[in-house]
Coordinates of C-alpha atoms (C1' of nucleotides) in Angstrom, one line a residue:
Chain A
M1 CA -2.2 -1.7 -28.4
S2 CA 0.8 -0.4 -30.0
D3 CA 1.7 1.9 -27.5
K4 CA 3.0 -1.0 -25.6
R5 CA 5.9 -0.7 -28.4
E6 CA 8.1 1.1 -26.1
T7 CA 9.5 1.0 -22.7
P8 CA 6.8 3.3 -20.7
L9 CA 9.2 4.0 -18.1
S10 CA 10.4 7.4 -18.3
T11 CA 14.6 8.0 -17.5
P12 CA 15.4 10.4 -15.1
S13 CA 17.0 13.1 -17.0
L14 CA 20.0 14.2 -14.9
Q15 CA 22.4 15.7 -17.6
E16 CA 20.9 19.2 -17.1
H17 CA 21.0 19.7 -13.6
H18 CA 23.7 17.5 -12.5
C19 CA 23.3 17.4 -8.6
T20 CA 23.8 21.2 -8.7
V21 CA 24.5 22.6 -5.4
D22 CA 20.7 24.1 -5.0
L23 CA 19.5 20.6 -6.2
R24 CA 21.7 19.1 -3.1
L25 CA 21.0 21.3 -1.0
E26 CA 16.7 20.7 -1.7
K27 CA 17.3 17.1 -1.9
L28 CA 19.3 17.2 1.9
G29 CA 16.1 18.6 3.4
M30 CA 14.0 16.2 2.1
V31 CA 16.3 13.5 3.1
P32 CA 13.7 12.2 6.8
F33 CA 16.5 12.8 8.7
F34 CA 17.7 16.1 7.9
Q35 CA 14.4 17.4 7.7
D36 CA 14.8 18.6 11.1
L37 CA 18.4 20.7 10.5
P38 CA 18.0 24.3 10.9
E39 CA 18.9 25.7 7.2
E40 CA 22.2 26.8 8.5
Q41 CA 23.5 23.2 9.5
L42 CA 22.4 21.7 6.5
R43 CA 23.8 23.7 4.4
E44 CA 27.4 22.6 6.5
V45 CA 26.3 19.8 6.5
N46 CA 26.2 19.8 2.8
K47 CA 29.8 21.4 2.8
K48 CA 31.2 17.7 4.0
C49 CA 29.0 16.0 1.4
T50 CA 30.2 14.7 -2.3
A51 CA 28.0 14.6 -4.9
N52 CA 28.8 11.5 -7.9
H53 CA 27.0 11.0 -10.6
Y54 CA 26.6 7.4 -11.9
S55 CA 24.9 6.1 -15.3
K56 CA 22.6 3.0 -15.4
G57 CA 23.7 -0.2 -13.9
E58 CA 27.2 1.3 -12.7
T59 CA 28.5 0.0 -9.2
I60 CA 28.7 1.9 -6.2
Y61 CA 30.6 -0.1 -3.5
R62 CA 30.9 -3.5 -3.7
Q63 CA 30.5 -6.4 -0.8
G64 CA 33.8 -6.5 1.3
D65 CA 34.4 -2.9 0.3
S66 CA 36.1 -0.7 3.5
A67 CA 32.5 0.5 4.6
T68 CA 33.7 4.2 5.4
M69 CA 31.0 6.3 3.5
L70 CA 27.4 6.9 4.1
R71 CA 25.4 7.4 0.7
V72 CA 22.5 9.0 0.0
V73 CA 20.2 8.8 -3.2
V74 CA 19.3 12.2 -4.1
A75 CA 18.0 11.2 -7.9
G76 CA 17.8 8.3 -10.1
N77 CA 17.4 3.9 -8.2
V78 CA 20.0 2.0 -6.1
K79 CA 19.3 -1.6 -5.8
L80 CA 21.4 -3.6 -2.6
A81 CA 22.3 -6.5 -4.2
A82 CA 24.3 -9.7 -1.8
H83 CA 26.1 -12.0 -4.0
T84 CA 27.0 -15.7 -3.1
L85 CA 30.2 -17.4 -3.8
E86 CA 28.4 -19.6 -6.7
G87 CA 27.2 -16.3 -8.8
E88 CA 23.6 -16.2 -7.4
S89 CA 22.1 -13.0 -6.5
V90 CA 19.6 -12.1 -3.7
L91 CA 18.6 -8.6 -3.9
L92 CA 17.6 -6.7 -0.3
D93 CA 16.2 -3.7 -1.4
M94 CA 15.4 -1.0 -3.7
L95 CA 16.3 2.5 -3.3
Q96 CA 14.8 5.9 -4.1
P97 CA 15.3 9.4 -3.9
G98 CA 15.9 10.3 0.0
D99 CA 16.6 6.9 0.9
F100 CA 19.7 6.6 2.6
F101 CA 22.2 3.8 2.4
G102 CA 25.9 2.5 3.2
N103 CA 26.6 2.0 6.8
P104 CA 25.7 4.4 9.5
T105 CA 27.5 2.3 12.4
A106 CA 30.3 3.7 14.1
R107 CA 33.0 0.4 14.2
G108 CA 35.5 1.5 12.1
R109 CA 36.7 -1.6 10.0
D110 CA 33.2 -2.3 8.6
V111 CA 33.0 -3.7 5.7
Y112 CA 30.2 -3.3 3.4
S113 CA 27.7 -6.8 3.4
E114 CA 25.7 -6.0 -0.1
T115 CA 26.9 -4.5 -3.3
A116 CA 25.2 -1.2 -4.6
E117 CA 24.3 -0.7 -8.5
T118 CA 22.6 2.1 -9.8
Q119 CA 19.6 0.9 -11.5
T120 CA 19.2 4.3 -13.1
S121 CA 21.3 7.1 -13.9
A122 CA 21.9 8.4 -10.5
C123 CA 23.2 11.0 -8.3
I124 CA 24.6 10.1 -4.9
L125 CA 25.6 11.8 -2.1
S126 CA 28.4 10.2 0.1
I127 CA 29.6 11.7 3.6
R128 CA 32.2 10.5 5.4
L129 CA 31.3 8.0 8.3
S130 CA 33.2 10.2 11.4
D131 CA 31.3 13.2 9.8
F132 CA 27.8 11.9 9.8
R133 CA 28.6 10.5 13.5
E134 CA 29.5 14.1 14.3
V135 CA 26.2 15.6 13.0
M136 CA 24.1 12.5 14.7
N137 CA 26.0 13.0 18.1
R138 CA 24.9 17.2 18.1
Y139 CA 21.7 16.5 16.9
P140 CA 19.8 13.7 18.4
S141 CA 16.5 13.7 16.7
V142 CA 19.2 13.0 13.4
A143 CA 20.5 10.1 15.1
M144 CA 17.0 8.9 16.2
A145 CA 15.1 9.5 12.4
V146 CA 17.6 7.1 11.2
L147 CA 17.1 4.0 14.3
D148 CA 13.8 4.8 13.1
I149 CA 14.5 3.8 9.9
T150 CA 16.5 1.2 10.2
T151 CA 13.8 -0.3 12.5
D152 CA 11.5 -0.5 9.6
R153 CA 13.8 -2.1 7.6
L154 CA 14.1 -4.6 10.0
N155 CA 10.8 -5.4 10.0
E156 CA 10.7 -5.5 6.4
S157 CA 13.7 -7.9 6.5
R158 CA 11.9 -9.7 9.2
Q159 CA 9.0 -10.1 7.5
R160 CA 10.1 -11.5 3.7
I161 CA 12.0 -14.0 6.2
Q162 CA 8.7 -15.1 7.6
H163 CA 7.2 -15.2 3.7
L164 CA 10.3 -16.8 2.7
S165 CA 9.5 -19.4 5.1
T166 CA 6.2 -19.7 5.0
L167 CA 4.5 -18.6 1.8
P168 CA 4.5 -20.2 -1.7
V169 CA 6.0 -18.4 -4.5
T170 CA 3.2 -17.1 -5.8
K171 CA 2.1 -15.6 -3.0
R172 CA 5.5 -14.5 -2.4
I173 CA 5.6 -12.9 -5.7
A174 CA 2.2 -10.9 -5.3
H175 CA 3.0 -9.4 -2.0
I176 CA 6.4 -7.9 -4.2
L177 CA 4.2 -6.3 -6.5
V178 CA 1.9 -4.9 -4.2
T179 CA 5.0 -3.4 -1.9
L180 CA 6.8 -2.2 -5.1
G181 CA 3.8 -0.4 -6.5
N182 CA 2.9 1.3 -3.4
K183 CA 6.4 2.5 -3.0
F184 CA 7.3 2.9 -7.1
G185 CA 3.7 3.0 -8.7
E186 CA 3.1 6.0 -10.8
K187 CA -1.0 6.2 -11.9
D188 CA -0.4 5.5 -16.1
S189 CA -2.3 4.3 -19.0
R190 CA -1.6 1.2 -18.3
G191 CA -2.2 1.4 -14.8
L192 CA -0.3 1.8 -11.8
L193 CA 2.9 1.5 -13.3
I194 CA 5.8 0.5 -11.4
Q195 CA 8.8 3.2 -11.8
L196 CA 11.9 1.1 -12.1
P197 CA 13.6 -1.1 -14.5
L198 CA 12.8 -4.7 -13.5
S199 CA 13.1 -8.0 -14.8
R200 CA 12.2 -11.3 -14.4
K201 CA 15.5 -12.1 -13.0
D202 CA 15.3 -9.3 -10.2
L203 CA 11.8 -10.1 -9.4
A204 CA 13.0 -13.9 -8.6
D205 CA 16.2 -12.9 -6.8
M206 CA 13.9 -10.4 -4.5
A207 CA 11.4 -13.5 -4.0
G208 CA 13.8 -15.9 -3.9
T209 CA 12.9 -17.9 -6.9
S210 CA 14.3 -18.7 -10.2
P211 CA 13.5 -16.6 -13.3
A212 CA 11.8 -19.3 -14.9
T213 CA 9.1 -19.4 -12.3
A214 CA 9.0 -15.7 -11.9
S215 CA 8.1 -15.8 -16.0
R216 CA 5.4 -18.7 -15.5
I217 CA 3.7 -16.7 -12.3
M218 CA 3.9 -13.3 -14.1
S219 CA 2.4 -14.7 -17.0
Q220 CA -0.7 -16.2 -15.4
F221 CA -1.4 -12.8 -13.7
Q222 CA -1.0 -11.2 -17.0
N223 CA -4.0 -13.5 -17.7
D224 CA -5.9 -13.1 -15.0
N225 CA -5.9 -9.4 -16.5
L226 CA -4.0 -8.4 -13.1
I227 CA -0.8 -6.9 -14.3
T228 CA 0.6 -6.0 -17.8
S229 CA 4.0 -6.3 -18.1
G230 CA 7.0 -5.8 -21.0
R231 CA 10.8 -6.2 -20.6
Q232 CA 11.6 -4.8 -17.4
W233 CA 8.6 -3.6 -16.5
V234 CA 5.2 -4.2 -15.2
A235 CA 2.3 -1.9 -14.2
I236 CA -0.4 -3.1 -12.2
N237 CA -3.9 -3.5 -13.1
N238 CA -6.1 -5.0 -10.1
K239 CA -4.2 -4.2 -6.8
A240 CA -6.8 -5.5 -4.7
E241 CA -6.9 -8.8 -5.8
L242 CA -3.2 -9.1 -5.8
L243 CA -3.4 -8.4 -2.4
R244 CA -5.7 -11.2 -1.7
I245 CA -4.1 -13.4 -3.2
S246 CA -0.9 -12.5 -1.0
A247 CA -3.0 -13.2 2.3
K248 CA -4.8 -15.8 1.5
Chain B
M1 CA 27.1 -42.4 29.0
S2 CA 24.6 -42.1 31.7
D3 CA 25.2 -38.6 32.1
K4 CA 23.2 -37.8 29.5
R5 CA 20.1 -38.6 31.1
E6 CA 19.2 -35.4 32.3
T7 CA 19.4 -32.2 31.1
P8 CA 22.9 -30.6 31.1
L9 CA 21.3 -27.4 30.8
S10 CA 21.6 -24.9 33.6
T11 CA 18.4 -23.4 35.3
P12 CA 19.0 -19.7 36.1
S13 CA 17.1 -19.8 40.0
L14 CA 15.6 -15.8 39.8
Q15 CA 13.5 -16.8 42.5
E16 CA 16.9 -15.4 45.0
H17 CA 17.4 -12.3 44.0
H18 CA 14.2 -11.9 42.3
C19 CA 15.4 -8.9 40.4
T20 CA 16.6 -6.6 43.0
V21 CA 17.4 -3.2 42.9
D22 CA 20.6 -3.8 42.5
L23 CA 20.8 -6.3 40.3
R24 CA 18.3 -4.4 38.2
L25 CA 21.2 -1.5 38.3
E26 CA 23.7 -4.1 37.8
K27 CA 22.7 -5.3 34.8
L28 CA 21.0 -1.9 33.3
G29 CA 24.9 -0.9 33.7
M30 CA 26.0 -3.9 31.5
V31 CA 23.6 -3.2 29.0
P32 CA 25.6 -2.1 25.9
F33 CA 23.8 1.3 25.2
F34 CA 24.2 2.4 28.8
Q35 CA 27.3 1.8 29.6
D36 CA 28.7 5.3 28.8
L37 CA 26.1 6.9 31.1
P38 CA 27.2 8.6 34.4
E39 CA 26.4 6.2 37.2
E40 CA 23.8 8.7 39.0
Q41 CA 22.0 8.8 35.6
L42 CA 21.7 5.1 35.2
R43 CA 20.0 5.8 38.7
E44 CA 17.9 8.1 37.7
V45 CA 16.9 5.8 34.2
N46 CA 16.5 2.5 36.8
K47 CA 13.8 4.8 38.5
K48 CA 11.8 4.7 35.4
C49 CA 12.2 1.1 34.3
T50 CA 9.7 -1.7 36.1
A51 CA 11.4 -4.9 36.8
N52 CA 9.0 -8.2 36.1
H53 CA 10.1 -12.0 36.6
Y54 CA 8.5 -14.0 34.0
S55 CA 8.4 -18.2 34.3
K56 CA 9.6 -20.4 31.6
G57 CA 7.3 -20.7 28.3
E58 CA 5.3 -17.2 29.6
T59 CA 4.2 -14.6 27.0
I60 CA 5.7 -11.2 27.4
Y61 CA 3.8 -9.6 24.5
R62 CA 1.9 -10.9 21.5
Q63 CA 2.3 -9.5 17.9
G64 CA -0.4 -6.9 17.7
D65 CA -0.4 -5.8 20.9
S66 CA 0.3 -1.5 21.0
A67 CA 3.8 -1.2 21.3
T68 CA 4.6 1.3 23.9
M69 CA 7.3 -0.3 25.7
L70 CA 11.1 -0.9 25.3
R71 CA 12.2 -3.9 27.4
V72 CA 15.4 -5.6 28.3
V73 CA 16.4 -8.6 29.4
V74 CA 18.3 -8.8 32.6
A75 CA 18.4 -12.4 33.2
G76 CA 17.1 -15.5 31.7
N77 CA 16.6 -16.0 27.5
V78 CA 13.7 -14.4 24.9
K79 CA 12.2 -16.1 22.0
L80 CA 10.8 -13.3 18.9
A81 CA 8.5 -15.2 16.9
A82 CA 6.7 -14.7 14.0
H83 CA 2.7 -16.3 13.5
T84 CA 0.9 -17.1 10.8
L85 CA -2.7 -17.8 10.3
E86 CA -2.3 -20.9 9.3
G87 CA -0.5 -21.7 12.8
E88 CA 3.0 -21.5 11.2
S89 CA 5.6 -19.8 13.3
V90 CA 9.1 -18.4 12.2
L91 CA 11.8 -17.9 15.0
L92 CA 12.7 -14.0 14.4
D93 CA 15.7 -14.2 17.2
M94 CA 16.8 -15.6 20.5
L95 CA 17.8 -12.9 23.5
Q96 CA 20.5 -13.0 26.3
P97 CA 20.7 -10.8 29.1
G98 CA 21.8 -7.6 27.9
D99 CA 19.6 -7.7 24.8
F100 CA 16.7 -5.3 24.1
F101 CA 13.6 -5.8 22.2
G102 CA 10.5 -4.5 21.9
N103 CA 9.8 -1.2 19.4
P104 CA 13.0 2.1 19.8
T105 CA 10.4 3.6 17.7
A106 CA 8.9 7.0 18.0
R107 CA 5.6 6.4 16.0
G108 CA 3.0 6.2 18.6
R109 CA 0.2 4.1 16.9
D110 CA 3.1 1.1 16.7
V111 CA 2.2 -2.1 16.7
Y112 CA 4.4 -5.3 17.9
S113 CA 5.1 -7.1 14.6
E114 CA 6.0 -10.3 16.7
T115 CA 5.3 -12.1 20.0
A116 CA 7.7 -12.5 22.5
E117 CA 8.1 -15.3 24.7
T118 CA 10.6 -16.5 27.5
Q119 CA 12.3 -19.6 27.0
T120 CA 13.4 -20.2 30.5
S121 CA 12.4 -18.2 33.7
A122 CA 13.5 -14.7 33.1
C123 CA 13.5 -11.0 34.9
I124 CA 12.7 -8.1 32.2
L125 CA 12.5 -4.7 32.4
S126 CA 10.5 -2.6 30.8
I127 CA 10.4 1.4 30.3
R128 CA 8.0 3.5 28.6
L129 CA 9.1 4.6 24.9
S130 CA 8.5 8.0 25.7
D131 CA 10.9 7.8 28.5
F132 CA 13.6 6.4 26.2
R133 CA 13.5 8.5 23.6
E134 CA 14.0 10.8 26.5
V135 CA 17.0 9.7 27.2
M136 CA 18.2 9.4 24.0
N137 CA 17.7 12.7 23.1
R138 CA 19.9 13.9 26.0
Y139 CA 22.4 10.9 25.5
P140 CA 23.1 10.7 22.1
S141 CA 25.2 8.5 22.4
V142 CA 22.6 6.0 23.4
A143 CA 20.9 6.3 20.8
M144 CA 23.8 5.7 18.5
A145 CA 24.6 2.8 20.5
V146 CA 21.2 1.9 19.7
L147 CA 21.3 2.4 16.2
D148 CA 24.4 0.1 16.1
I149 CA 22.6 -2.6 17.7
T150 CA 19.7 -2.5 15.1
T151 CA 22.1 -2.0 11.9
D152 CA 23.9 -5.2 13.4
R153 CA 20.3 -6.9 13.7
L154 CA 19.6 -5.7 10.2
N155 CA 22.4 -7.5 8.3
E156 CA 22.1 -10.7 10.4
S157 CA 18.8 -10.5 9.1
R158 CA 19.8 -10.0 5.7
Q159 CA 22.2 -12.6 5.8
R160 CA 19.0 -14.8 6.9
I161 CA 17.3 -14.0 4.0
Q162 CA 20.2 -14.8 1.6
H163 CA 20.5 -18.1 3.4
L164 CA 16.6 -18.8 2.6
S165 CA 17.1 -18.1 -0.6
T166 CA 20.2 -19.8 -2.0
L167 CA 21.6 -22.6 0.4
P168 CA 20.0 -26.2 1.1
V169 CA 18.6 -26.7 4.5
T170 CA 21.6 -28.3 5.6
K171 CA 23.9 -25.3 5.2
R172 CA 21.2 -23.6 6.9
I173 CA 21.1 -25.7 10.1
A174 CA 24.8 -26.2 10.5
H175 CA 25.5 -22.6 10.2
I176 CA 22.7 -22.0 12.6
L177 CA 24.3 -24.0 15.0
V178 CA 27.5 -22.4 14.7
T179 CA 25.9 -19.5 15.5
L180 CA 24.5 -20.4 18.4
G181 CA 27.2 -21.7 19.7
N182 CA 29.4 -18.8 19.3
K183 CA 26.3 -16.8 21.1
F184 CA 24.8 -19.2 23.5
G185 CA 27.7 -22.0 23.8
E186 CA 29.4 -22.9 26.7
K187 CA 32.3 -25.4 27.4
D188 CA 31.2 -28.4 29.0
S189 CA 32.1 -32.1 29.0
R190 CA 29.7 -32.4 26.0
G191 CA 31.8 -29.8 23.8
L192 CA 30.1 -26.6 23.1
L193 CA 27.1 -26.9 25.2
I194 CA 24.2 -24.4 23.5
Q195 CA 22.6 -23.2 26.7
L196 CA 19.3 -22.7 25.7
P197 CA 16.1 -24.6 25.2
L198 CA 16.5 -25.8 21.6
S199 CA 13.7 -28.4 20.2
R200 CA 13.8 -29.4 16.8
K201 CA 10.7 -27.3 16.2
D202 CA 12.7 -24.3 17.1
L203 CA 15.6 -25.3 15.0
A204 CA 13.1 -25.9 12.3
D205 CA 11.3 -22.4 12.7
M206 CA 15.0 -20.8 12.6
A207 CA 15.8 -22.8 9.4
G208 CA 12.6 -22.6 7.7
T209 CA 12.3 -26.2 7.3
S210 CA 9.6 -28.8 8.9
P211 CA 10.6 -30.3 12.2
A212 CA 11.1 -33.9 10.2
T213 CA 13.7 -32.7 8.0
A214 CA 15.4 -30.4 10.9
S215 CA 15.3 -33.9 12.8
R216 CA 16.8 -36.0 9.4
I217 CA 19.5 -33.5 9.4
M218 CA 20.6 -33.4 13.0
S219 CA 20.8 -37.6 13.1
Q220 CA 23.3 -37.1 10.5
F221 CA 25.0 -34.6 12.3
Q222 CA 24.9 -36.4 15.0
N223 CA 26.1 -40.0 13.3
D224 CA 29.3 -37.7 11.7
N225 CA 30.5 -37.0 15.4
L226 CA 30.1 -33.0 14.9
I227 CA 27.1 -33.0 17.5
T228 CA 25.8 -34.7 20.3
S229 CA 21.9 -33.6 21.5
G230 CA 18.9 -35.0 23.4
R231 CA 15.7 -33.4 23.8
Q232 CA 16.0 -29.4 24.2
W233 CA 19.4 -29.3 24.1
V234 CA 22.3 -29.5 21.7
A235 CA 25.8 -29.5 22.1
I236 CA 28.5 -29.3 19.3
N237 CA 31.2 -31.5 19.0
N238 CA 33.6 -30.0 16.1
K239 CA 32.5 -26.2 15.2
A240 CA 34.9 -26.1 12.2
E241 CA 33.7 -28.8 10.4
L242 CA 30.0 -27.1 10.6
L243 CA 31.5 -24.3 9.6
R244 CA 32.4 -25.5 6.9
I245 CA 29.6 -27.2 5.7
S246 CA 28.0 -23.9 5.9
A247 CA 29.8 -22.0 3.6
K248 CA 30.7 -24.7 0.9
Chain C
dG1 C1' 13.3 -48.9 39.5
dT2 C1' 8.8 -48.2 36.8
dA3 C1' 5.4 -45.5 34.4
dC4 C1' 4.1 -41.8 31.9
dT5 C1' 4.6 -38.2 28.3
dA6 C1' 6.0 -35.0 24.7
dA7 C1' 10.2 -34.9 21.8
dA8 C1' 12.4 -37.2 18.4
dT9 C1' 13.2 -40.3 14.9
dT10 C1' 12.4 -42.8 10.4
dG11 C1' 9.6 -44.6 7.1
dA12 C1' 7.1 -43.8 2.4
dT13 C1' 5.0 -41.0 -0.4
dC14 C1' 4.0 -36.8 -3.5
dC15 C1' 4.5 -32.3 -5.7
dA16 C1' 6.2 -27.3 -6.1
dG17 C1' 9.2 -25.4 -7.9
dC18 C1' 14.3 -26.2 -10.1
dT19 C1' 17.2 -27.0 -13.7
dC20 C1' 18.3 -27.1 -18.7
dA21 C1' 17.5 -26.2 -23.5
dT22 C1' 14.4 -24.5 -26.7
dT23 C1' 11.9 -20.8 -28.6
dT24 C1' 9.0 -17.0 -29.1
dT25 C1' 8.8 -12.1 -28.6
dA26 C1' 9.8 -6.9 -27.4
dG27 C1' 12.3 -2.6 -27.8
dT28 C1' 16.0 -0.3 -29.6
dG29 C1' 18.6 1.1 -34.0
dC30 C1' 19.3 2.0 -38.0
Chain D
dG1 C1' 10.0 -1.3 -42.3
dC2 C1' 13.7 -4.6 -41.2
dA3 C1' 17.8 -6.5 -38.3
dC4 C1' 19.5 -8.0 -34.4
dT5 C1' 19.9 -9.0 -29.1
dA6 C1' 18.6 -10.0 -24.7
dA7 C1' 14.2 -11.2 -22.3
dA8 C1' 10.9 -13.5 -21.3
dA9 C1' 8.2 -18.0 -22.0
dT10 C1' 7.2 -22.3 -22.3
dG11 C1' 7.8 -27.8 -22.4
dA12 C1' 10.2 -32.1 -20.1
dG13 C1' 11.8 -34.0 -16.7
dC14 C1' 13.5 -34.1 -11.9
dT15 C1' 14.4 -34.1 -6.7
dG16 C1' 14.8 -31.9 -2.1
dG17 C1' 12.1 -31.7 1.4
dA18 C1' 7.0 -31.6 2.9
dT19 C1' 3.5 -33.9 4.9
dC20 C1' 1.6 -37.8 6.9
dA21 C1' 2.0 -41.5 10.2
dA22 C1' 4.1 -44.8 13.0
dT23 C1' 7.5 -46.1 16.0
dT24 C1' 11.0 -45.1 19.2
dT25 C1' 13.1 -42.6 23.0
dA26 C1' 14.5 -39.1 26.5
dG27 C1' 13.9 -36.8 30.5
dT28 C1' 10.7 -36.5 34.5
dA29 C1' 7.9 -37.7 38.4
dC30 C1' 6.7 -41.3 41.2

DNA sequence: GTACTAAATTGATCCAGCTCATTTTAGTGC
DNA sequence: GCACTAAAATGAGCTGGATCAATTTAGTAC
């Protein structure tokens, strides 16, 4: 198994295009809630956006910062995390190109309730809240699409509350692996590879457990041939069985 | 303290007006996202609504039912809960007059992911999803108000995830009491009375713990004179201290 | 006031998962 | 290939909170 001797994760090479206008426009059109916008309007929205490039591990904003921007992932991955005073962290969401984050809410004096950090190098579009509000006002379909996504996220979030309250750690982790597989998985010689740097600590922060426990459970899954994993990467070999574990 | 010998909770007497058209219209105007609608439009929306009266403990819809309605609490209280196959339940939200529930999302084939049940006798307005979508399309301010509320709920929900993952039960319950006090509290001879039937089981389902543990913690709070409580009711005597406990 | 019932309290025991500490190993860079 | 480093694995011991079961009590109905 000498092929396990290097990260199977592909690193997005952003240097080349570095968020060109064309790429921005193309990606903007891919964002679910801009899809219905006519080409012309899209260009106008694009003009109001700023593109920023971040390298891996950079902080985009911190919880407590005043929330004046709505952001969209153009390329790369972003994770949203909340930190307690004691230094513990909770991983709230992992984002893909096309996902928005920040606060789409009107209330002016709002602050972010989470910290956004890149997990890979990434290109991020920012649009001022007031500008975005204007777009939503002019195109109700945009507002409704944002509402739909937010509602989905609320439901996911409530499901997670349910899991934290009722399921033992093993089931929670099995469920998380399946979910990540569905969202970030790519078929590969190793199985369904989760295209995302993913440490035991990340997993623990998602499952509400300790890194040690997450590690023990992953070891067990590995013994049972359900997954293959190395440092910061995981591939799923038997999704059906993981699903079964998470449910029963 | 002979006055503790009966529920201090006031029961909404709905029989009298029984959701008259006037009451409906008045309440509809109080709903945050209809506030901006011109009187005339409000009447039109009202025509598309159906009012239903429920007595205490009735189920409005069950998780898994197909989600074709958006609902608004006119009077009384509603709780949203999710149930596991093993019969455990998680309390997701407690609603007040003016709050909406159900699914504001477009996707036709959706089902409710939670069960809605009245906690007191209640009057509920229902509007078909397609009709509500139409209103949002015509009045973007409505869509944006719904989005704002949903975003707030998402943030609350994420905070709860954080608490479940990082705080011990005592702090979680202290926090829940403060929150409920802020939302449902009414000044009273006993202190800040939470105007809501609230059992130890409800509290446990909110905090992600067992009724026994919830009870032990409530006993301790009672010993420390932070709260006064009987069956299904709680009054807060020292909110500041509870807040301190929940934070530190 | 008395009887009744479901809620709440409380005790005793147990274990899933945490903590802390040590060892091993995957992946990188030379 | 070799050296280096941070991630992961793993062992040992401890504990917060669960579970189960018995007892008490608040509130209601008569």
